[in-house]
Tab-separated table of C-alpha atoms in Angstrom:
chain	number	residue	atom	x	y	z
A	20	UNK	CA	-23.848	-24.000	19.741
A	21	UNK	CA	-21.745	-24.663	22.811
A	22	UNK	CA	-20.568	-21.593	24.606
A	23	UNK	CA	-17.199	-22.714	25.045
A	24	UNK	CA	-14.617	-20.019	24.616
A	25	UNK	CA	-11.645	-22.528	23.779
A	26	UNK	CA	-13.208	-22.200	20.235
A	27	UNK	CA	-11.287	-18.831	20.169
A	28	UNK	CA	-8.123	-20.776	20.905
A	29	UNK	CA	-8.487	-23.084	17.998
A	30	UNK	CA	-9.792	-20.499	15.529
A	31	UNK	CA	-6.886	-17.997	16.329
A	32	UNK	CA	-4.425	-20.926	16.225
A	33	UNK	CA	-5.665	-21.567	12.850
A	34	UNK	CA	-4.442	-18.153	11.849
A	35	UNK	CA	-1.125	-19.876	11.737
A	36	UNK	CA	0.564	-22.982	11.348
A	37	UNK	CA	0.491	-24.314	14.917
A	38	UNK	CA	3.371	-26.034	16.052
A	39	UNK	CA	4.593	-26.924	19.588
A	40	UNK	CA	1.368	-26.317	21.590
A	41	UNK	CA	1.651	-27.521	24.887
A	42	UNK	CA	-1.166	-27.961	27.140
A	43	UNK	CA	1.038	-27.628	30.398
A	44	UNK	CA	2.294	-24.368	29.568
A	45	UNK	CA	0.872	-21.727	31.633
A	46	UNK	CA	-0.122	-18.441	29.993
A	47	UNK	CA	-0.261	-15.155	31.466
A	48	UNK	CA	-3.061	-14.247	34.024
A	49	UNK	CA	-5.752	-11.377	33.231
A	50	UNK	CA	-4.237	-8.498	35.283
A	51	UNK	CA	-6.294	-5.546	36.820
A	52	UNK	CA	-5.983	-3.650	33.636
A	53	UNK	CA	-7.207	-6.635	31.510
A	54	UNK	CA	-3.905	-7.113	30.048
A	55	UNK	CA	-4.621	-3.629	27.866
A	56	UNK	CA	-7.871	-4.964	26.433
A	57	UNK	CA	-11.093	-2.539	27.022
A	58	UNK	CA	-12.978	-5.193	29.018
A	59	UNK	CA	-12.478	-8.037	31.135
A	60	UNK	CA	-14.818	-10.057	28.741
A	61	UNK	CA	-12.573	-9.649	25.647
A	62	UNK	CA	-9.499	-10.086	27.889
A	63	UNK	CA	-10.818	-13.517	29.039
A	64	UNK	CA	-11.274	-14.592	25.302
A	65	UNK	CA	-7.897	-14.002	24.139
A	66	UNK	CA	-5.855	-14.291	27.570
A	67	UNK	CA	-7.439	-16.995	29.301
A	68	UNK	CA	-7.922	-19.343	26.203
A	69	UNK	CA	-5.543	-18.845	23.312
A	70	UNK	CA	-2.459	-17.670	25.429
A	71	UNK	CA	-2.995	-19.752	28.163
A	72	UNK	CA	-2.535	-22.893	25.829
A	73	UNK	CA	1.011	-21.955	25.346
A	74	UNK	CA	0.418	-21.651	21.630
A	75	UNK	CA	0.313	-17.748	21.665
A	76	UNK	CA	2.166	-16.519	24.424
A	77	UNK	CA	5.754	-16.535	25.726
A	78	UNK	CA	8.932	-15.685	23.778
A	79	UNK	CA	8.210	-17.759	20.649
A	80	UNK	CA	4.427	-17.674	20.134
A	81	UNK	CA	3.142	-19.760	17.211
A	82	UNK	CA	3.429	-18.170	13.851
A	83	UNK	CA	4.805	-15.128	15.810
A	84	UNK	CA	1.253	-14.321	17.192
A	85	UNK	CA	0.786	-13.359	20.764
A	86	UNK	CA	-2.762	-12.804	22.347
A	87	UNK	CA	-1.409	-12.283	25.731
A	88	UNK	CA	-2.037	-8.914	25.723
A	89	UNK	CA	-3.696	-5.730	23.549
A	90	UNK	CA	-0.374	-4.697	22.310
A	91	UNK	CA	0.533	-7.935	21.065
A	92	UNK	CA	-2.754	-8.851	19.559
A	93	UNK	CA	-2.731	-5.659	17.543
A	94	UNK	CA	0.980	-6.152	16.418
A	95	UNK	CA	-0.529	-8.991	14.448
A	96	UNK	CA	1.773	-12.196	13.223
A	97	UNK	CA	5.117	-12.222	11.718
A	98	UNK	CA	5.580	-16.039	10.632
A	99	UNK	CA	2.095	-16.575	9.326
A	100	UNK	CA	3.466	-19.232	6.969
A	101	UNK	CA	6.713	-20.605	7.784
A	102	UNK	CA	6.743	-23.213	5.079
A	103	UNK	CA	7.333	-20.034	2.539
A	104	UNK	CA	9.973	-18.463	4.648
A	105	UNK	CA	10.162	-15.524	7.125
A	106	UNK	CA	8.213	-12.355	7.200
A	107	UNK	CA	4.796	-13.468	5.880
A	108	UNK	CA	2.027	-12.002	8.371
A	109	UNK	CA	0.264	-8.804	9.312
A	110	UNK	CA	-2.579	-7.708	11.224
A	111	UNK	CA	-5.470	-10.125	12.349
A	112	UNK	CA	-7.450	-7.087	13.608
A	113	UNK	CA	-8.154	-4.009	11.691
A	114	UNK	CA	-9.786	-1.156	14.179
A	115	UNK	CA	-13.303	-0.029	13.104
A	116	UNK	CA	-13.505	-2.899	10.383
A	117	UNK	CA	-14.523	-6.260	11.587
A	118	UNK	CA	-15.406	-7.315	7.961
A	119	UNK	CA	-11.897	-6.875	6.620
A	120	UNK	CA	-10.315	-8.109	9.982
A	121	UNK	CA	-9.189	-11.666	9.396
A	122	UNK	CA	-9.663	-12.727	13.145
A	123	UNK	CA	-13.174	-11.964	12.558
A	124	UNK	CA	-13.621	-13.696	9.542
A	125	UNK	CA	-12.160	-16.755	11.130
A	126	UNK	CA	-14.689	-16.487	13.730
A	127	UNK	CA	-17.354	-16.543	11.236
A	128	UNK	CA	-16.038	-19.643	9.326
A	129	UNK	CA	-15.654	-17.740	6.282
A	130	UNK	CA	-11.806	-18.245	5.684
A	131	UNK	CA	-10.019	-20.877	3.507
A	132	UNK	CA	-8.382	-23.223	4.605
A	133	UNK	CA	-10.846	-24.274	7.249
A	134	UNK	CA	-9.259	-26.539	9.919
A	135	UNK	CA	-12.295	-28.180	11.760
A	136	UNK	CA	-12.225	-29.258	15.416
A	137	UNK	CA	-14.715	-31.430	16.751
A	138	UNK	CA	-17.215	-30.558	19.745
A	139	UNK	CA	-15.809	-26.871	19.880
A	140	UNK	CA	-17.961	-23.815	19.091
A	141	UNK	CA	-18.629	-20.472	20.375
A	142	UNK	CA	-21.766	-18.618	20.957
A	143	UNK	CA	-23.050	-15.986	18.352
A	144	UNK	CA	-23.431	-13.646	21.251
A	145	UNK	CA	-19.604	-13.918	21.633
A	146	UNK	CA	-18.896	-13.430	17.967
A	147	UNK	CA	-20.935	-10.411	18.157
A	148	UNK	CA	-19.002	-8.900	21.399
A	149	UNK	CA	-15.913	-9.263	19.686
A	150	UNK	CA	-17.103	-7.765	16.247
A	151	UNK	CA	-18.513	-4.637	18.097
A	152	UNK	CA	-15.225	-4.338	20.101
A	153	UNK	CA	-13.185	-4.140	16.568
A	154	UNK	CA	-16.151	-1.973	15.113
A	155	UNK	CA	-15.581	0.247	17.997
A	156	UNK	CA	-11.822	0.769	17.531
A	157	UNK	CA	-10.443	-2.261	18.966
A	158	UNK	CA	-9.688	0.034	21.848
A	159	UNK	CA	-7.174	-0.194	24.805
A	160	UNK	CA	-8.106	-0.379	28.286
A	161	UNK	CA	-7.712	3.447	28.590
A	162	UNK	CA	-9.974	3.958	25.526
A	163	UNK	CA	-7.189	4.284	23.247
A	164	UNK	CA	-7.517	3.548	19.537
A	165	UNK	CA	-4.412	1.704	18.195
A	166	UNK	CA	-2.216	3.358	15.457
A	167	UNK	CA	-4.243	6.611	16.001
A	168	UNK	CA	-0.990	8.523	15.670
A	169	UNK	CA	2.084	6.569	14.128
A	170	UNK	CA	5.195	8.673	13.147
A	171	UNK	CA	4.118	7.740	9.502
A	172	UNK	CA	1.467	6.035	7.344
A	173	UNK	CA	1.606	4.330	3.826
A	174	UNK	CA	-1.359	4.608	1.639
A	175	UNK	CA	-2.122	1.687	-0.700
A	176	UNK	CA	-4.716	1.637	-3.498
A	177	UNK	CA	-6.486	-1.623	-3.999
A	178	UNK	CA	-7.759	-1.173	-7.675
A	179	UNK	CA	-10.268	-4.090	-7.957
A	180	UNK	CA	-11.213	-4.012	-4.465
A	181	UNK	CA	-12.212	0.055	-4.051
A	182	UNK	CA	-10.618	0.308	-0.815
A	183	UNK	CA	-7.368	2.140	0.378
A	184	UNK	CA	-5.104	0.009	3.009
A	185	UNK	CA	-3.675	2.272	5.440
A	186	UNK	CA	-0.145	0.727	7.082
A	187	UNK	CA	0.857	1.783	10.086
A	188	UNK	CA	4.679	2.466	9.462
A	189	UNK	CA	5.938	1.945	13.115
A	190	UNK	CA	4.196	-1.452	13.855
A	191	UNK	CA	4.185	-2.435	10.032
A	192	UNK	CA	0.551	-3.754	9.843
A	193	UNK	CA	-2.533	-2.778	8.051
A	194	UNK	CA	-4.301	-0.292	10.886
A	195	UNK	CA	-7.021	1.242	8.726
A	196	UNK	CA	-9.281	0.891	5.656
A	197	UNK	CA	-10.922	3.504	3.632
A	198	UNK	CA	-13.662	2.706	1.525
A	199	UNK	CA	-13.879	4.540	-1.972
A	200	UNK	CA	-16.726	2.296	-3.510
A	201	UNK	CA	-19.347	4.528	-5.209
A	202	UNK	CA	-20.691	2.517	-8.221
A	203	UNK	CA	-21.901	-1.360	-8.639
A	204	UNK	CA	-18.984	-1.734	-10.830
A	205	UNK	CA	-15.419	-1.215	-9.909
A	206	UNK	CA	-14.390	2.382	-9.174
A	207	UNK	CA	-10.845	1.419	-9.680
A	208	UNK	CA	-8.506	3.369	-7.328
A	209	UNK	CA	-5.148	3.797	-9.106
A	210	UNK	CA	-2.845	6.364	-7.297
A	211	UNK	CA	-2.572	8.093	-4.094
A	212	UNK	CA	-0.622	11.185	-3.240
A	213	UNK	CA	-0.748	13.139	0.263
A	214	UNK	CA	-0.275	16.380	1.817
A	215	UNK	CA	-0.982	17.923	5.267
A	216	UNK	CA	-4.124	16.732	6.775
A	217	UNK	CA	-5.363	14.915	3.572
A	218	UNK	CA	-4.645	12.391	1.011
A	219	UNK	CA	-5.833	12.387	-2.451
A	220	UNK	CA	-7.168	9.196	-4.705
A	221	UNK	CA	-7.595	8.875	-8.582
A	222	UNK	CA	-10.626	6.508	-9.488
A	223	UNK	CA	-10.027	5.228	-13.161
A	224	UNK	CA	-13.702	4.072	-13.905
A	225	UNK	CA	-15.480	6.818	-11.601
A	226	UNK	CA	-13.483	9.347	-13.447
A	227	UNK	CA	-12.747	11.141	-10.115
A	228	UNK	CA	-10.150	12.894	-8.012
A	229	UNK	CA	-11.043	12.143	-4.137
A	230	UNK	CA	-9.736	14.367	-1.195
A	231	UNK	CA	-9.856	12.196	2.193
A	232	UNK	CA	-9.380	13.253	5.619
A	233	UNK	CA	-6.607	11.460	7.033
A	234	UNK	CA	-7.767	11.622	10.652
A	235	UNK	CA	-11.091	9.799	9.999
A	236	UNK	CA	-10.568	8.640	6.286
A	237	UNK	CA	-13.637	10.311	5.441
A	238	UNK	CA	-14.173	11.802	1.834
A	239	UNK	CA	-14.508	15.307	1.892
A	240	UNK	CA	-14.255	16.386	-1.484
A	241	UNK	CA	-14.365	15.220	-5.000
A	242	UNK	CA	-13.377	16.329	-8.545
A	243	UNK	CA	-15.738	14.755	-11.446
A	244	UNK	CA	-15.141	14.559	-15.097
A	245	UNK	CA	-11.619	13.525	-15.193
A	246	UNK	CA	-11.909	10.725	-17.820
A	247	UNK	CA	-9.712	7.651	-16.741
A	248	UNK	CA	-8.191	9.476	-13.967
A	249	UNK	CA	-4.605	8.362	-13.523
A	250	UNK	CA	-1.631	9.754	-11.785
A	251	UNK	CA	-1.033	12.627	-9.322
A	252	UNK	CA	1.298	15.311	-8.598
A	253	UNK	CA	0.830	17.938	-5.609
A	254	UNK	CA	2.441	21.401	-6.137
A	255	UNK	CA	5.129	22.068	-3.337
A	256	UNK	CA	2.462	24.436	-1.285
A	257	UNK	CA	-0.260	21.904	-1.470
A	258	UNK	CA	-2.513	24.331	-3.189
A	259	UNK	CA	-2.794	22.562	-6.709
A	260	UNK	CA	-2.773	18.897	-7.997
A	261	UNK	CA	-2.110	17.857	-11.555
A	262	UNK	CA	-3.918	14.730	-12.713
A	263	UNK	CA	-3.179	12.614	-15.756
A	264	UNK	CA	-5.117	9.783	-17.427
A	265	UNK	CA	-4.791	6.017	-16.665
A	266	UNK	CA	-2.357	3.736	-18.705
A	267	UNK	CA	-5.238	1.611	-19.622
A	268	UNK	CA	-6.845	4.509	-21.530
A	269	UNK	CA	-7.539	4.367	-25.418
A	270	UNK	CA	-4.941	6.883	-27.120
A	271	UNK	CA	-7.381	9.538	-27.526
A	272	UNK	CA	-6.364	12.148	-25.015
A	273	UNK	CA	-3.949	15.132	-25.253
A	274	UNK	CA	-4.968	16.696	-21.850
A	275	UNK	CA	-4.212	16.610	-18.189
A	276	UNK	CA	-5.890	18.600	-15.431
A	277	UNK	CA	-4.977	21.284	-12.889
A	278	UNK	CA	-7.278	20.924	-9.624
A	279	UNK	CA	-7.443	23.439	-6.838
A	280	UNK	CA	-7.179	21.585	-3.667
A	281	UNK	CA	-9.064	23.960	-1.553
A	282	UNK	CA	-12.324	23.504	-3.133
A	283	UNK	CA	-11.443	20.771	-5.383
A	284	UNK	CA	-12.517	22.922	-8.594
A	285	UNK	CA	-10.866	22.108	-12.184
A	286	UNK	CA	-8.448	25.196	-12.456
A	287	UNK	CA	-7.469	24.152	-15.992
A	288	UNK	CA	-7.493	21.376	-18.505
A	289	UNK	CA	-3.865	21.741	-19.988
A	290	UNK	CA	-3.640	21.006	-23.778
A	291	UNK	CA	-0.771	19.238	-25.588
A	292	UNK	CA	0.037	19.047	-29.326
A	293	UNK	CA	0.135	15.161	-29.543
A	294	UNK	CA	-2.832	12.840	-28.805
A	295	UNK	CA	-2.012	9.513	-27.154
A	296	UNK	CA	-2.180	8.331	-23.310
A	297	UNK	CA	-0.471	11.485	-21.147
A	298	UNK	CA	0.189	9.146	-18.075
A	299	UNK	CA	3.367	9.684	-15.930
A	300	UNK	CA	3.889	12.911	-14.242
A	301	UNK	CA	6.588	14.495	-12.462
A	302	UNK	CA	6.829	17.955	-10.899
A	303	UNK	CA	10.245	19.828	-10.091
A	304	UNK	CA	10.725	20.568	-6.430
A	305	UNK	CA	10.209	24.263	-6.983
A	306	UNK	CA	6.800	23.621	-8.658
A	307	UNK	CA	7.733	25.389	-11.802
A	308	UNK	CA	7.754	22.791	-14.464
A	309	UNK	CA	5.630	19.609	-15.085
A	310	UNK	CA	6.612	16.692	-17.073
A	311	UNK	CA	3.816	14.650	-18.767
A	312	UNK	CA	4.932	11.251	-20.481
A	313	UNK	CA	3.096	9.935	-23.492
A	314	UNK	CA	2.957	6.460	-22.799
A	315	UNK	CA	2.104	5.643	-26.564
A	316	UNK	CA	3.880	8.423	-28.281
A	317	UNK	CA	7.358	8.114	-26.869
A	318	UNK	CA	7.535	11.837	-25.805
A	319	UNK	CA	7.640	13.777	-22.533
A	320	UNK	CA	5.693	17.125	-22.861
A	321	UNK	CA	7.053	20.050	-20.658
A	322	UNK	CA	4.475	22.097	-19.069
A	323	UNK	CA	4.968	25.572	-17.193
A	324	UNK	CA	3.126	24.389	-13.987
A	325	UNK	CA	2.179	28.057	-12.916
A	326	UNK	CA	0.789	29.126	-16.167
A	327	UNK	CA	-0.335	25.883	-17.409
A	328	UNK	CA	1.168	26.559	-21.042
A	329	UNK	CA	2.781	23.780	-23.123
A	330	UNK	CA	6.498	24.841	-23.550
A	331	UNK	CA	8.295	21.831	-25.382
A	332	UNK	CA	8.498	18.117	-26.120
A	333	UNK	CA	11.401	15.456	-25.511
A	334	UNK	CA	11.340	12.991	-28.046
A	335	UNK	CA	12.585	9.510	-27.250
A	336	UNK	CA	13.582	6.679	-28.832
A	337	UNK	CA	10.683	4.680	-30.614
A	338	UNK	CA	9.155	1.911	-28.415
A	339	UNK	CA	10.316	3.504	-25.379
A	340	UNK	CA	6.955	3.432	-23.702
A	341	UNK	CA	7.556	5.745	-20.573
A	342	UNK	CA	5.515	4.371	-17.967
A	343	UNK	CA	6.256	6.284	-14.832
A	344	UNK	CA	8.392	9.333	-13.934
A	345	UNK	CA	10.188	10.866	-10.871
A	346	UNK	CA	12.338	13.890	-10.351
A	347	UNK	CA	15.436	13.848	-8.178
A	348	UNK	CA	15.301	15.540	-4.967
A	349	UNK	CA	17.767	18.276	-6.222
A	350	UNK	CA	15.461	18.737	-9.259
A	351	UNK	CA	18.448	18.084	-11.654
A	352	UNK	CA	17.401	14.956	-13.123
A	353	UNK	CA	14.165	13.357	-14.530
A	354	UNK	CA	13.673	9.477	-14.530
A	355	UNK	CA	11.715	7.515	-16.746
A	356	UNK	CA	10.687	3.948	-16.480
A	357	UNK	CA	10.552	2.766	-20.243
A	358	UNK	CA	8.194	-0.060	-20.195
A	359	UNK	CA	8.792	-1.074	-23.788
A	360	UNK	CA	12.599	-0.966	-23.724
A	361	UNK	CA	13.298	-2.209	-20.127
A	362	UNK	CA	15.546	0.826	-19.107
A	363	UNK	CA	15.580	3.367	-16.519
A	364	UNK	CA	16.135	6.509	-18.578
A	365	UNK	CA	18.085	9.514	-17.048
A	366	UNK	CA	17.172	13.023	-18.650
A	367	UNK	CA	19.091	16.197	-17.390
A	368	UNK	CA	16.338	18.789	-16.748
A	369	UNK	CA	18.483	21.933	-17.587
A	370	UNK	CA	19.333	20.830	-21.051
A	371	UNK	CA	16.164	18.340	-21.352
A	372	UNK	CA	18.653	15.938	-23.041
A	373	UNK	CA	18.822	12.078	-22.196
A	374	UNK	CA	22.006	11.508	-20.470
A	375	UNK	CA	21.954	7.812	-20.038
A	376	UNK	CA	19.927	4.801	-19.652
A	377	UNK	CA	20.069	1.723	-17.470
A	378	UNK	CA	19.079	-1.940	-18.318
A	379	UNK	CA	16.529	-2.996	-15.639
A	380	UNK	CA	14.057	-6.364	-15.574
A	381	UNK	CA	11.150	-6.623	-17.633
A	382	UNK	CA	8.239	-3.841	-17.488
A	383	UNK	CA	9.636	-1.306	-15.316
A	384	UNK	CA	7.095	0.591	-12.981
A	385	UNK	CA	7.194	2.987	-10.485
A	386	UNK	CA	10.379	4.557	-9.075
A	387	UNK	CA	11.436	5.826	-5.783
A	388	UNK	CA	14.558	7.851	-5.004
A	389	UNK	CA	16.566	8.301	-1.847
A	390	UNK	CA	16.491	11.649	-0.121
A	391	UNK	CA	20.195	12.337	-0.939
A	392	UNK	CA	19.255	11.145	-4.747
A	393	UNK	CA	21.961	8.429	-4.814
A	394	UNK	CA	19.928	5.499	-4.694
A	395	UNK	CA	17.149	4.646	-7.320
A	396	UNK	CA	14.828	1.689	-6.755
A	397	UNK	CA	12.727	0.453	-9.619
A	398	UNK	CA	9.575	-2.015	-9.332
A	399	UNK	CA	9.281	-4.105	-12.462
A	400	UNK	CA	6.155	-5.900	-12.867
A	401	UNK	CA	6.914	-9.013	-15.256
A	402	UNK	CA	9.949	-10.530	-13.310
A	403	UNK	CA	8.754	-9.059	-10.116
A	404	UNK	CA	11.837	-7.773	-8.811
A	405	UNK	CA	12.922	-4.338	-7.428
A	406	UNK	CA	16.323	-3.052	-9.134
A	407	UNK	CA	18.661	-0.664	-7.313
A	408	UNK	CA	20.659	1.871	-9.403
A	409	UNK	CA	23.010	3.894	-7.611
A	410	UNK	CA	24.365	7.126	-8.763
A	411	UNK	CA	28.001	8.272	-8.270
A	412	UNK	CA	29.039	11.532	-9.932
A	413	UNK	CA	27.709	11.278	-13.391
A	414	UNK	CA	27.486	7.485	-13.637
A	415	UNK	CA	24.592	5.445	-12.880
A	416	UNK	CA	25.023	1.700	-12.330
A	417	UNK	CA	22.472	-1.037	-11.213
A	418	UNK	CA	24.162	-2.522	-8.126
A	419	UNK	CA	20.991	-4.748	-6.683
A	420	UNK	CA	18.227	-6.911	-7.457
A	421	UNK	CA	15.749	-7.632	-4.616
A	422	UNK	CA	13.231	-10.592	-5.179
A	423	UNK	CA	10.889	-12.502	-2.867
A	424	UNK	CA	8.287	-15.298	-2.993
A	425	UNK	CA	5.669	-12.860	-1.963
A	426	UNK	CA	6.346	-10.613	-5.189
A	427	UNK	CA	4.135	-11.348	-8.029
A	428	UNK	CA	3.449	-8.284	-10.563
A	429	UNK	CA	5.070	-5.365	-8.815
A	430	UNK	CA	3.548	-1.956	-9.434
A	431	UNK	CA	4.121	0.903	-6.731
A	432	UNK	CA	6.885	1.725	-4.504
A	433	UNK	CA	8.146	4.675	-2.052
A	434	UNK	CA	10.549	5.126	0.670
A	435	UNK	CA	9.855	5.722	4.350
A	436	UNK	CA	10.932	9.361	5.350
A	437	UNK	CA	14.321	8.212	7.001
A	438	UNK	CA	14.960	6.031	3.617
A	439	UNK	CA	15.167	2.898	5.901
A	440	UNK	CA	12.402	0.867	4.475
A	441	UNK	CA	11.040	0.755	0.927
A	442	UNK	CA	7.530	-0.323	0.534
A	443	UNK	CA	6.297	-1.994	-2.912
A	444	UNK	CA	3.014	-3.219	-4.003
A	445	UNK	CA	2.410	-6.475	-5.674
A	446	UNK	CA	-0.509	-6.914	-7.964
A	447	UNK	CA	-0.864	-10.916	-8.058
A	448	UNK	CA	-3.353	-10.608	-10.779
A	449	UNK	CA	-2.922	-14.385	-12.130
A	450	UNK	CA	-2.869	-15.567	-8.312
A	451	UNK	CA	0.705	-17.082	-8.540
A	452	UNK	CA	1.080	-16.141	-4.867
A	453	UNK	CA	-1.015	-17.929	-2.548
A	454	UNK	CA	-1.626	-16.465	0.990
A	455	UNK	CA	-1.855	-18.796	3.774
A	456	UNK	CA	-5.532	-17.565	4.377
A	457	UNK	CA	-8.072	-16.176	2.022
A	458	UNK	CA	-11.701	-14.718	2.823
A	459	UNK	CA	-14.429	-16.324	0.959
A	460	UNK	CA	-15.745	-14.495	-1.913
A	461	UNK	CA	-12.683	-12.269	-2.503
A	462	UNK	CA	-10.148	-12.457	-5.522
A	463	UNK	CA	-6.704	-12.888	-5.508
A	464	UNK	CA	-4.669	-11.621	-2.610
A	465	UNK	CA	-2.180	-8.750	-3.449
A	466	UNK	CA	0.823	-7.971	-0.951
A	467	UNK	CA	3.049	-5.005	-0.099
A	468	UNK	CA	6.543	-6.115	0.711
A	469	UNK	CA	8.839	-4.163	3.271
A	470	UNK	CA	12.409	-3.802	2.252
A	471	UNK	CA	15.301	-3.044	4.588
A	472	UNK	CA	17.093	-0.709	2.542
A	473	UNK	CA	20.488	-1.338	4.311
A	474	UNK	CA	20.366	-5.055	3.919
A	475	UNK	CA	18.220	-5.223	0.736
A	476	UNK	CA	16.280	-8.213	2.503
A	477	UNK	CA	12.465	-8.364	2.778
A	478	UNK	CA	11.384	-7.856	6.333
A	479	UNK	CA	7.849	-8.439	6.118
A	480	UNK	CA	5.229	-9.302	3.466
A	481	UNK	CA	1.571	-7.989	4.406
A	482	UNK	CA	-1.468	-9.325	2.483
A	483	UNK	CA	-3.779	-6.647	1.195
A	484	UNK	CA	-6.698	-6.976	-0.802
A	485	UNK	CA	-7.229	-7.096	-4.735
A	486	UNK	CA	-4.809	-5.639	-7.229
A	487	UNK	CA	-2.464	-3.037	-4.874
A	488	UNK	CA	-1.467	-0.628	-7.342
A	489	UNK	CA	-0.061	3.015	-6.619
A	490	UNK	CA	1.081	3.701	-3.031
A	491	UNK	CA	2.398	6.753	-1.034
A	492	UNK	CA	4.624	7.102	2.216
A	493	UNK	CA	3.556	10.168	4.363
A	494	UNK	CA	5.896	12.914	4.545
A	495	UNK	CA	6.306	14.026	8.121
A	496	UNK	CA	5.317	17.563	8.568
A	497	UNK	CA	4.483	18.337	5.135
């Protein structure tokens, strides 16, 4: 193959719909710090080819991707697919993981669609050099690794890819991938929670709770024997986790688990009087009371979270099917998503009585609540919308509904620490959403949508892997 570096121009251009590339537009020169790249050789590839063409440099680079500096390349693209509207984009390089980096897969010719160009090629030696640069952290000129210390991160389970996607909350790109693949079959990472220096992931099929170090995404502990591990709640002091069963479990369970997070040992298997699918969990802010929603028996079991003893049941209307549960920041209200009756149900945690319910779109899933408790966001799977319910005094009213072409089968949601952005995962199991680019051999591409909560507009859609499910936004200084 010819050792013509112009191939990189064409391949990176094929990341996007190329418009208005002009050969006579002068791109930037490589400066004495390699335009931020770790080596002059890497800088030559990106700066003196693709950026120099005028396609991926200047104030309006094609598809919103500029390759003229390390910072701009690692910031990814913004309008990868202009035909679908604004916001489709994301990273092209994931530090430490060339195999999951779109740029490397394009270099290998392993992406659909392929946009062939005659008489242009690149040596395998050059491709290996770029691969090694990515796998070594895609480092900056001074040796810094991108996204090493963002102000917050978003951890997202990819349930049929057996990975966790980690989004840099500042740059809003996937910045790391954590591998949670234990078995030849799917391990099915379902939910993730975080506290301090670690995050915790349930694996449905592997029957595990994992403890993963944030600094390097290495698994440092695990709890085995939790059949069909589902949702997670962590105590306010970070010493204990409660783990439920997956919603896909058979209706044969009447227990959830309390796990010590210091050594990942099971403290207690907590029993409840009624068998079914104990799935949704909610823990009061003081850590004293745990609510366990039985999906198939329309009841909420109240557990003393300190003694692990059953206290009482709240009986719901038949056909409610409580899918998920969340406590208001002040601890006064328990919110339930009724998958069977398409309602957001509000329960007073002092009287343990249903106060009201609000109609939402079909099959409500996860719930996120603003820090002042006045805005409740509900992701709905069947209609692929986010419903906004606002609380004013003792009244709850649906005031907004957010949709987007990048939404298909919504699942998880959570708010940024400042409440400015809502992150919502999209399963896309039926493949109705088609990404601009797809890596050969992978299944239907899921997404995470980033919603500006002031405007209720979707600012960005990031392509993830297969079946994005539970997610959590990192709490700063917890």
